XYZ file of C-alpha atoms in Angstrom:
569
model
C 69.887 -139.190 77.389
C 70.177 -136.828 74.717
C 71.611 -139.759 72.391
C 67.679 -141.417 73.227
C 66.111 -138.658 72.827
C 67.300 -137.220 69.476
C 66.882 -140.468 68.258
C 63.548 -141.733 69.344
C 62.588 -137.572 67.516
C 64.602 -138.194 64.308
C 63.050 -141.483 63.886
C 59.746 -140.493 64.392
C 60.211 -137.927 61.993
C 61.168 -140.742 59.534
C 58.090 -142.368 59.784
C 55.908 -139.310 59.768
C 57.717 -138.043 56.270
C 57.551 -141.570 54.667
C 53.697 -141.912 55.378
C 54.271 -144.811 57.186
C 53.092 -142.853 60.794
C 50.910 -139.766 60.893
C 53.033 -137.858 63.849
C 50.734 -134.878 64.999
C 52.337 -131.425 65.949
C 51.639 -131.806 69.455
C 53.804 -135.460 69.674
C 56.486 -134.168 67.685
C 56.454 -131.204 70.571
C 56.321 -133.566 73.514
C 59.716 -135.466 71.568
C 61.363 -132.588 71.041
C 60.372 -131.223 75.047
C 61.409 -134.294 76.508
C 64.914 -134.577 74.713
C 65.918 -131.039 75.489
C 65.148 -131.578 79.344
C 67.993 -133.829 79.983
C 68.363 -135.906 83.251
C 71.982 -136.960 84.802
C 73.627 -137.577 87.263
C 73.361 -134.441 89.860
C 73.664 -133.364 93.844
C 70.478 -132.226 93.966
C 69.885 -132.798 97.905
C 72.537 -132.982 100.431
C 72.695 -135.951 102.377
C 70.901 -136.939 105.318
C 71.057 -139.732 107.341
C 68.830 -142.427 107.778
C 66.023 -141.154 109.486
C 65.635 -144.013 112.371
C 69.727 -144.061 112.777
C 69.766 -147.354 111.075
C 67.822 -148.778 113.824
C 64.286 -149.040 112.777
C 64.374 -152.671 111.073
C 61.758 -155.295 109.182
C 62.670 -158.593 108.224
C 64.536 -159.315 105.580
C 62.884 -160.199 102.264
C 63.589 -164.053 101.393
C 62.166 -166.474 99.085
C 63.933 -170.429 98.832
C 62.301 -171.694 95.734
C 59.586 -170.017 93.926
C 57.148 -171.663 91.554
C 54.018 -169.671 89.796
C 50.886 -171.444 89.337
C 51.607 -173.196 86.898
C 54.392 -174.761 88.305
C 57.640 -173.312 86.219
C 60.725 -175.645 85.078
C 62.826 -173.082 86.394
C 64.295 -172.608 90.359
C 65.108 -169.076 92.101
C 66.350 -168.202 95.593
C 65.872 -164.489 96.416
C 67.169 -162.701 99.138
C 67.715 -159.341 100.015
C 71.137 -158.026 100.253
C 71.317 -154.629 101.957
C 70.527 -155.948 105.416
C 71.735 -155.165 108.578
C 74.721 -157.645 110.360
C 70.977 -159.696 111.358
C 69.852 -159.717 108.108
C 66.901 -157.759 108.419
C 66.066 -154.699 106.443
C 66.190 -151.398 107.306
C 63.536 -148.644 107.185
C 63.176 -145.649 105.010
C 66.768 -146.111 103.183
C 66.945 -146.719 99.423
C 68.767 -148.887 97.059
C 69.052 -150.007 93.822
C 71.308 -150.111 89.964
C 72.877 -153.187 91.517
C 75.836 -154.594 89.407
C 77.789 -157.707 90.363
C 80.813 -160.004 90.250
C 81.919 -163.284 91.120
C 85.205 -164.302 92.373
C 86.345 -166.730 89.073
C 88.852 -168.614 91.638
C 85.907 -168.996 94.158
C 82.044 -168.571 93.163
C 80.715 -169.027 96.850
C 82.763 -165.285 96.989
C 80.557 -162.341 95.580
C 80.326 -159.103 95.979
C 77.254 -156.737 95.127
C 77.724 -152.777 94.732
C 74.871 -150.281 94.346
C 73.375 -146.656 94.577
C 72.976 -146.389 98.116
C 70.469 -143.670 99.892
C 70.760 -143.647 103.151
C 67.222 -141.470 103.429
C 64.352 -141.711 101.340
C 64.120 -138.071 101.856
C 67.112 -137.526 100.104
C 68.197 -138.435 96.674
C 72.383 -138.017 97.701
C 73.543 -141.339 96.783
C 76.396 -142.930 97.743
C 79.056 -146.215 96.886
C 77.193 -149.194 98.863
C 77.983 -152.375 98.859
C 77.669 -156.317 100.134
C 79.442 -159.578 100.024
C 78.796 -163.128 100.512
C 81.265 -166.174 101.096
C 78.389 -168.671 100.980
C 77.243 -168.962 97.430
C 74.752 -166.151 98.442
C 72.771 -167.625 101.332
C 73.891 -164.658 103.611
C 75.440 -160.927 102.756
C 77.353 -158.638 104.742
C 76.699 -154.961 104.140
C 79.231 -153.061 106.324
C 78.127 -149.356 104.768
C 79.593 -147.530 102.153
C 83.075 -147.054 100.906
C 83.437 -143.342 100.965
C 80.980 -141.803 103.399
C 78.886 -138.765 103.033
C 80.665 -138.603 99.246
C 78.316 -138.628 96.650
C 78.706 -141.322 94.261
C 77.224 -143.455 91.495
C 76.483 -146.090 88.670
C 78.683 -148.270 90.429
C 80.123 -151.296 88.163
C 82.138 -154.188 89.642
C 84.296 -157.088 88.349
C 86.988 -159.254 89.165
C 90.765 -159.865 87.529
C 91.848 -163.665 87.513
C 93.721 -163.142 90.346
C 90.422 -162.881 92.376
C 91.270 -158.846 93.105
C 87.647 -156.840 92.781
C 87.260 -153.358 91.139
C 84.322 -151.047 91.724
C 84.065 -148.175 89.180
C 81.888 -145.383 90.922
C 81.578 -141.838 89.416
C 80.821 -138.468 91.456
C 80.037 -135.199 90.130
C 81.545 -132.750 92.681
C 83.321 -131.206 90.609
C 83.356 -133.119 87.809
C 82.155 -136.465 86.439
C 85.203 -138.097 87.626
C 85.387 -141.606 87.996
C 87.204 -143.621 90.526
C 88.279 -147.313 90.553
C 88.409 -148.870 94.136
C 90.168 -152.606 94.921
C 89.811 -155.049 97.092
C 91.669 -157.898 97.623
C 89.864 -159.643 100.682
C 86.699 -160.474 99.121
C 85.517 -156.711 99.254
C 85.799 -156.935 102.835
C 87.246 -153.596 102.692
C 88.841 -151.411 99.620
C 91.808 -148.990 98.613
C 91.919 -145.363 98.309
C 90.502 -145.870 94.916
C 92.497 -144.348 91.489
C 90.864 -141.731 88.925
C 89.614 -142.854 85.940
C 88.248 -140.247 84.135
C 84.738 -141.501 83.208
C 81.161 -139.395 82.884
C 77.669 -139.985 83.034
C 76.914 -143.417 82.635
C 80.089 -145.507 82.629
C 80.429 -148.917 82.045
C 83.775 -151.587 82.824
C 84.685 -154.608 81.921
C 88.228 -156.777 82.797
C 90.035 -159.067 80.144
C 90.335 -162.499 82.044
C 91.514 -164.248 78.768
C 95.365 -165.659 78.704
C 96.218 -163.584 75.925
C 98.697 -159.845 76.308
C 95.502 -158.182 77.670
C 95.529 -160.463 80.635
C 94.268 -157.822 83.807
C 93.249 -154.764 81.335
C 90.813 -153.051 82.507
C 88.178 -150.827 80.176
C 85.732 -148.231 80.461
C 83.722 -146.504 78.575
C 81.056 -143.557 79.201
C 78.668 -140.939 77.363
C 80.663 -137.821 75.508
C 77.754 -135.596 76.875
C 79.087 -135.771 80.333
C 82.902 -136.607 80.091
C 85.365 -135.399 82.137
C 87.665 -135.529 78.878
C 85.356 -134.043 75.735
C 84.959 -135.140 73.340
C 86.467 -138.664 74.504
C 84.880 -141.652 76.294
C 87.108 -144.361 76.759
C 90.271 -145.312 79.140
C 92.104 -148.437 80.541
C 94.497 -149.429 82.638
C 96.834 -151.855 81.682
C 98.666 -152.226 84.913
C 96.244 -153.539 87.096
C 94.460 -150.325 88.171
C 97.044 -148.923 89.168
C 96.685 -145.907 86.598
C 94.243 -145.458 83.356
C 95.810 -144.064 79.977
C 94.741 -140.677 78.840
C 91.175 -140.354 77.011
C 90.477 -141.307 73.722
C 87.404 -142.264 71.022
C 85.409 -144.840 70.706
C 84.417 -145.058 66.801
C 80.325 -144.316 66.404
C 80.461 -142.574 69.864
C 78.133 -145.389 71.536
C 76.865 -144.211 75.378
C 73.743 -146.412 77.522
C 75.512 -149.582 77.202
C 77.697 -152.132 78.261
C 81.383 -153.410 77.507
C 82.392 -157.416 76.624
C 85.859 -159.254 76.038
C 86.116 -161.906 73.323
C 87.491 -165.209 73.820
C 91.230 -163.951 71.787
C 90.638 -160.481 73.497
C 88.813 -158.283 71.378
C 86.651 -155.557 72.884
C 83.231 -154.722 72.312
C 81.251 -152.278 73.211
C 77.641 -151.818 72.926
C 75.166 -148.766 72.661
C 73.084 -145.308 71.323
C 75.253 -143.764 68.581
C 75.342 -139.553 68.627
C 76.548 -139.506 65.391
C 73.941 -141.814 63.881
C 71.507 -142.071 66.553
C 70.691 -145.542 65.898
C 72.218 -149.044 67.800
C 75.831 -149.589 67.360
C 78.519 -152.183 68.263
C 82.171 -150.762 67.966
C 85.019 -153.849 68.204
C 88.731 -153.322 68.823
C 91.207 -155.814 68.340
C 94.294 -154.290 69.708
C 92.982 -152.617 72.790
C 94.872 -155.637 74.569
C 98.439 -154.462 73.019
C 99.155 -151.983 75.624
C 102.093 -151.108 73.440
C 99.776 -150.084 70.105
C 97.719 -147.106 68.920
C 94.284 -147.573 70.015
C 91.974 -148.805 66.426
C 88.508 -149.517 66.273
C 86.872 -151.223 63.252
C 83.628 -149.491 61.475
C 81.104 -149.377 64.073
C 78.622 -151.675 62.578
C 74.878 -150.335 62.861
C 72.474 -153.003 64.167
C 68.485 -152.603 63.753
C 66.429 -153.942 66.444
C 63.424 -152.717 65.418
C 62.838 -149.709 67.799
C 65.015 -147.483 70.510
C 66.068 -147.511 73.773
C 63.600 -145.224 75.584
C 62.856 -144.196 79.450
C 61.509 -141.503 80.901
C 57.439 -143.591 81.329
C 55.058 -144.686 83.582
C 57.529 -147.853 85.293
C 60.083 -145.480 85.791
C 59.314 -141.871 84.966
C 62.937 -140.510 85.858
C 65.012 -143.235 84.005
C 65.928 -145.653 81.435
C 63.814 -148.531 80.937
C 67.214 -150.626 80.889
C 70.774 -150.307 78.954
C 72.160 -152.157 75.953
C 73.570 -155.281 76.949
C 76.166 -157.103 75.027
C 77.902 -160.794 75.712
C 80.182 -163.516 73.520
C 79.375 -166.827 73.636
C 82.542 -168.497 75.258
C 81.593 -172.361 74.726
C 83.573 -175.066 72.857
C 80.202 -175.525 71.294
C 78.836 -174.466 67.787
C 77.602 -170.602 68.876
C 81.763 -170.107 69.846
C 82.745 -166.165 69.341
C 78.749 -165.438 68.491
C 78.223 -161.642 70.138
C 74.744 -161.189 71.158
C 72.982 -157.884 72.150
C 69.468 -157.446 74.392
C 67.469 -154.559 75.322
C 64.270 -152.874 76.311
C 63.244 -151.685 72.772
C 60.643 -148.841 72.183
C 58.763 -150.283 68.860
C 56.660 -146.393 66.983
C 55.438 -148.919 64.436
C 53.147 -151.207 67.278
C 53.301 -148.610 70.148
C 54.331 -151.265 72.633
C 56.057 -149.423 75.270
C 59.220 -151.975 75.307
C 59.900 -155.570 74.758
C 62.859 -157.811 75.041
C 65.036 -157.792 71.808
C 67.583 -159.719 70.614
C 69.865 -159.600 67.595
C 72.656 -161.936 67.149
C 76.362 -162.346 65.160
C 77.718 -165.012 63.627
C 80.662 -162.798 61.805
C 81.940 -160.744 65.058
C 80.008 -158.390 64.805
C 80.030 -157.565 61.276
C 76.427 -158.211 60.327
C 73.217 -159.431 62.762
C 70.447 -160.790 62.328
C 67.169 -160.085 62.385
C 65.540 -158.752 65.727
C 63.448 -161.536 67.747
C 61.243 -160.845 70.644
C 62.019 -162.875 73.512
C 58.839 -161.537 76.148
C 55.994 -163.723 74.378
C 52.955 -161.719 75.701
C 50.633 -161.067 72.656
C 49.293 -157.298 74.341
C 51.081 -154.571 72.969
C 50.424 -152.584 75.954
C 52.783 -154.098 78.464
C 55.829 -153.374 79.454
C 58.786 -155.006 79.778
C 62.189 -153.341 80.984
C 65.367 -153.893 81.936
C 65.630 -156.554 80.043
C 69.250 -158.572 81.137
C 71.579 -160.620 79.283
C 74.353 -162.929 79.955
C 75.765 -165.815 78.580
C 77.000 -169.316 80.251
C 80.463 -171.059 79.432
C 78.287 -174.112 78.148
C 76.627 -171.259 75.901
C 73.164 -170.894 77.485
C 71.868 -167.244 76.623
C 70.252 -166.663 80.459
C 67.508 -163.323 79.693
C 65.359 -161.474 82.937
C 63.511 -158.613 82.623
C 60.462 -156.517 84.682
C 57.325 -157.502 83.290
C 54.032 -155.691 83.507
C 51.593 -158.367 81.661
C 49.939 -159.317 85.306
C 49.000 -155.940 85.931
C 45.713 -155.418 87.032
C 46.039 -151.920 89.240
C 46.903 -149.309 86.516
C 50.042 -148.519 88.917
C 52.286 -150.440 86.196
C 52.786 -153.644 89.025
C 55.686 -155.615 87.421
C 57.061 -159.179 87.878
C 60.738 -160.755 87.313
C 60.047 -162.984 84.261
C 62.536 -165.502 83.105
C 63.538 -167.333 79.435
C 67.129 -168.914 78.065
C 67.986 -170.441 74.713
C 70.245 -173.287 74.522
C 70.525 -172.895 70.743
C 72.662 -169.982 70.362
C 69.174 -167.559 70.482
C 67.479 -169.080 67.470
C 64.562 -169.891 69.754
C 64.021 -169.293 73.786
C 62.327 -171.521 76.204
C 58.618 -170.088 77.334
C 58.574 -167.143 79.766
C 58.691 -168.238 83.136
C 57.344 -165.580 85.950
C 59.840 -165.742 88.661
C 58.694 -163.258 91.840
C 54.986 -162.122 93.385
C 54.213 -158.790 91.758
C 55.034 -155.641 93.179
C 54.576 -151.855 92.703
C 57.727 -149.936 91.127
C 56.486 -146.585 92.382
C 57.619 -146.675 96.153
C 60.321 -146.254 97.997
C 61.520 -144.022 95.628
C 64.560 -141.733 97.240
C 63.272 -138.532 96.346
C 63.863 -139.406 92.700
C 61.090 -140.953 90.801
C 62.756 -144.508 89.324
C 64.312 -147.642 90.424
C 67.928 -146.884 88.639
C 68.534 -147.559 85.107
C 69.583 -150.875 84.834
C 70.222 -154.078 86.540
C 73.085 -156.560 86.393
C 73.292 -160.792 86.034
C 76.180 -163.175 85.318
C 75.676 -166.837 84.606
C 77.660 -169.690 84.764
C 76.794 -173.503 83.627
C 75.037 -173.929 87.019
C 72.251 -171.136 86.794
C 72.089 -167.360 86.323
C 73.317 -165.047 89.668
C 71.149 -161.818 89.286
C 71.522 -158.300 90.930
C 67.961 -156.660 90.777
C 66.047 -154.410 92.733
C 62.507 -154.579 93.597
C 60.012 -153.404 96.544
C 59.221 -156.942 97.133
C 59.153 -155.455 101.000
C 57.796 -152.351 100.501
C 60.508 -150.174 99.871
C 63.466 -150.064 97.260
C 66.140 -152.436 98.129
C 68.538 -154.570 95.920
C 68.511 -158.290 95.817
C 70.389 -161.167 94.833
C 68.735 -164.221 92.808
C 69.686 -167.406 91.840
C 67.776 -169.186 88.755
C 68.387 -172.572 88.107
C 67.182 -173.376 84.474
C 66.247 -177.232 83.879
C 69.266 -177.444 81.654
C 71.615 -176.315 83.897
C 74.788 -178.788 83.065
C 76.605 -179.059 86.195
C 75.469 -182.200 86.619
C 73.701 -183.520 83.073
C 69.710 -184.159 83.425
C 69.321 -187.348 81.351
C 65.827 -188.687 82.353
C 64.948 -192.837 82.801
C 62.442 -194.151 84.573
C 63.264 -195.285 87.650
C 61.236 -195.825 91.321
C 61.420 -194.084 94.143
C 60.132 -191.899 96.536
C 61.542 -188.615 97.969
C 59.812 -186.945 101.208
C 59.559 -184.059 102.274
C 60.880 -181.876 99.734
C 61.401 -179.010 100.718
C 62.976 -180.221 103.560
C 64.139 -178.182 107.148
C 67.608 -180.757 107.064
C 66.996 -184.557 106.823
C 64.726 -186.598 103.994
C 64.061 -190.189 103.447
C 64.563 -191.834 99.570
C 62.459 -194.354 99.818
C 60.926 -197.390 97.634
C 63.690 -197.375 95.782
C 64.454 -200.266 92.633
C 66.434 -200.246 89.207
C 68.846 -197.856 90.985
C 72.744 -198.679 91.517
C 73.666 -195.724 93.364
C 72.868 -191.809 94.874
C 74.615 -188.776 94.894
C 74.282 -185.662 96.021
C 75.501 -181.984 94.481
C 75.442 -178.459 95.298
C 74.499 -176.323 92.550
C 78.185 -175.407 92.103
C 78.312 -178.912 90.985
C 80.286 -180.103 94.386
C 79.735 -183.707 95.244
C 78.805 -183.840 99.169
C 77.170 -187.523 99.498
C 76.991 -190.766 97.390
C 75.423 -194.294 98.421
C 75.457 -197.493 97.084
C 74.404 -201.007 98.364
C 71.438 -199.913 99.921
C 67.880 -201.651 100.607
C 64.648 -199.616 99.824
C 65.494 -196.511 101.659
C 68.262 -194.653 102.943
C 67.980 -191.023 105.227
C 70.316 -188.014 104.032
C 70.694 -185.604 106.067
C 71.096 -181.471 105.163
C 71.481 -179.825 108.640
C 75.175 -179.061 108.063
C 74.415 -177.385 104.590
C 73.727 -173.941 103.965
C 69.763 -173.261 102.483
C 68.959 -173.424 99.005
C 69.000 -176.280 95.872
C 70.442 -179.343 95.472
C 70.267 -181.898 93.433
C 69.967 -185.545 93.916
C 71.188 -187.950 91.188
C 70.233 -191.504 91.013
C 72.496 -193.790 88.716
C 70.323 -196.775 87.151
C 71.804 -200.494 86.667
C 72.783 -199.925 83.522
C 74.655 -196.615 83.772
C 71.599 -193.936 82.604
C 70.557 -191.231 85.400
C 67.821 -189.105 86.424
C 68.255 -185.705 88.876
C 65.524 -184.436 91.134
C 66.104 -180.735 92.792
C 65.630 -180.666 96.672
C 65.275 -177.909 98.153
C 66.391 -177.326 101.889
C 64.507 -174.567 103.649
């Protein structure tokens, strides 16, 4: 935080010397107040357990397809994830910075891992965690990995070889980090391995088929390292042990970590030594046999700061840096792209969604573009969340205060994508009911620091956490975009009626004509019926297939198609 802090001061400082912002005493004061009382990551309350002995249950929070009012191009499932074994959700514990990963060999495996808090009255926090094997229509929570062992900022991902690693530091006695495995799914883990770390670290595994094949990196903030002044370690042997400490050039902290399509390494965030936005890039951190280099950090303006510490979420972040590569065969290949929450002193908006793009790896960027496309410069909108799509699609979320009518800063998922490497996004798209940030809190006033979302051609798979229930809980979302490629939406007119949709299992196509044949996909893309020959209707039937969105393709006479989503309830 200090990084923030010193930043947000020196710039406003800026402004108020070059006339271009009349700073009075008393703000400069509050600047300099707030970025000497620094928040991380501490044992302030021991732990206690969950009040009602896990026992004391609602139901679980689920949503199958949500539209707004005005009826949004855009799908999402939502379902909560830490539920009991009946998938209902239980009372008075706490949960969110959610971060997750999906098994590249299998994508109906994924595994969820968050800040758990067993009781609200407490803000000891431990290693939690869920899995699915079902593309996310159910989750397992079995508990935490270490009990009664304080832990946080979890970060998960998977090697090529399907094996899961959850980074997870504690601070008793030190910000030590540990890296646990799993190799069934997450089903259950190792021992775990140190690897150094500090307050906030971030990981990322190199799943190209280049040397680095199965490195592992992390990176965290100098101000809390376990190994000063240094920040960065990896393992090059599959976890099994981390190389001694070293420096990452610019000294970025508060954001996130991406491999390039030959390898490279990039890492995102706040800059001590410039306090400004910075993107280091190594090429050689794959050689495990060479001397660590890093090129010239490049600085990249995105007109504002990364800020925290307000109204949404007065005890943390409004959201990290977040940094992806466009991995496509397509023209953005090897673009790096950066998002965040940005703090603008020129407007006074609290935050919007910012993006900046490279067309040079990450030499120069462009110019900052605001994705959120609310005109008031009084809203908020935080943790903004990037990721990008093999195909290319650049998939953006973010909380979103514009519907706020209460004063108690209600927020709303909100939704947008770009399909031409971020030169323009598709309208906003508000994708959950509101709800109010401010309870459930576990005796700590915020709802984490960031969130966590991966997407693949199909749709975006989101980690978030909400009180959607009434409490604090983490959830797992699935957004289908109308461009989603794994089957290719190429509209023709053609007849034919589809009822009822949504539908509890079976549904009737009926007055069909100009159509040759039907099929049938999942949204992994997965074929699971096709017709042909048929008269003017035909009956599918769902019952054997999980809950969620499909999509039905009809193929015309003369080889052009249209797709319709069904949803099955």
């Amino acid at each position: 935080m200090r990084k923030i802090l010193n930043f947000q001061f020196q710039f406003l400082s800026f402004l108020f010397l070059s006339g271009i912002y009349s700073a009075t005493a008393q703000e400069i004061n509050r600047y300099q107040e707030r970025r000497n009382n620094l928040h991380h990551e501490t044992i302030d309350d021991a732990y206690i357990p969950n009040a009602h002995g896990n026992k004391k249950v609602s139901p679980g929070y689920k949503l199958q397809n949500f539209k707004t009012s005005n009826q949004s191009a855009s799908t999402i499932y939502t379902t909560q994830v830490n539920v009991n074994s009946l998938g209902q959700n239980i009372i008075d514990d706490a949960a969110n910075e959610p971060s997750i990963a999906i098994n590249p060999l299998d994508s109906n495996d994924m595994v969820i891992g968050w800040r758990q808090f067993d009781n609200i009255a407490s803000n000891f926090r431990q290693a939690g965690w869920s899995f699915t094997t079902d593309a996310g229509q159910s989750w397992t929570f079995p508990g935490v990995i270490e009990p009664g062992i304080f832990r946080s900022d979890p970060g998960l991902d998977y090697d090529v070889n399907g094996v899961i690693y959850y980074n997870s530091l504690t601070n008793s006695p030190s910000y030590m980090c540990k890296v646990f495995r799993s190799s069934n799914g997450g089903t259950t883990w190792d021992t775990g391995v140190d690897a150094a770390g500090g307050d906030k670290q971030w990981m990322a595994i190199d799943r190209t088929a280049g040397i680095g094949n199965g490195n592992i990196y992390s990176f965290w903030s100098t101000a809390y390292s376990v190994c000063p002044p240094y920040q960065y370690t990896r393992s090059t042997d599959g976890g099994n042990s981390y190389n001694s400490c070293s420096f990452i050039d610019g000294d970025p902290a508060l954001g996130t970590m991406v491999v390039g399509n030959s390898g490279e390494l990039y890492v995102a965030g706040v800059s001590s030594t410039s306090d400004s936005l910075v993107v280091a890039k190594s090429l050689n951190a794959q050689n495990p046999g060479a001397t660590l280099a890093w090129n010239a950090p490049s600085m990249v303006f995105m007109d504002g700061y990364l800020s925290g510490f307000i109204g949404v979420n007065p005890v943390g972040l409004l959201g990290q840096i977040n940094i992806d590569v466009d991995r496509s065969n397509g023209p953005g290949q090897n673009n790096v792209y950066v998002l965040a929450s940005i703090t603008s002193l020129l407007s006074g908006d609290p935050a919007d969604i910012i993006f900046v793009r490279s067309t040079d790896g990450g030499l120069t960027w462009s110019q900052p573009m605001k994705i959120n496309d609310d005109i008031s410069t009084l809203n908020t909108q935080w943790f903004g969340t990037m990721s990008v799509a093999p195909n290319g699609r650049i998939d953006a979320i973010w909380l979103d205060t514009r519907e706020d009518q209460s004063g108690l800063d209600s927020s709303a998922l909100y939704y947008s994508y770009s399909t031409d490497q971020g030169v323009s996004w598709s309208a906003n798209e508000k994708m959950s009911a509101l709800f109010d940030p401010h309870v459930g809190y576990p005796n700590q006033q915020k709802m984490g620091d960031y969130f966590d979302m991966e997407s693949h051609n199909d749709g975006a798979h989101l980690a978030w956490a909400n009180t959607l229930n009434g409490e604090q809980d983490v959830y797992y979302s699935f957004i289908v975009p109308p461009v989603s490629t794994a089957i290719n939406e190429i509209n023709e007119s053609l007849n034919f009626t589809i009822y009822p949709n949504p539908t509890n299992g079976q549904f009737k196509v009926t007055d069909i004509s100009n159509v040759s044949s039907i099929e049938l996909y999942s949204t992994m893309g997965f074929k699971i019926y096709s017709a042909k020959d048929f008269e003017k209707e035909i009956s599918i039937d769902l019952s054997k297939y999980a809950s969620g969105i499909y999509f039905l393709k009809f193929v015309s006479v003369n080889g052009k198609f249209e797709v319709k989503k069904i949803i099955k309830e």
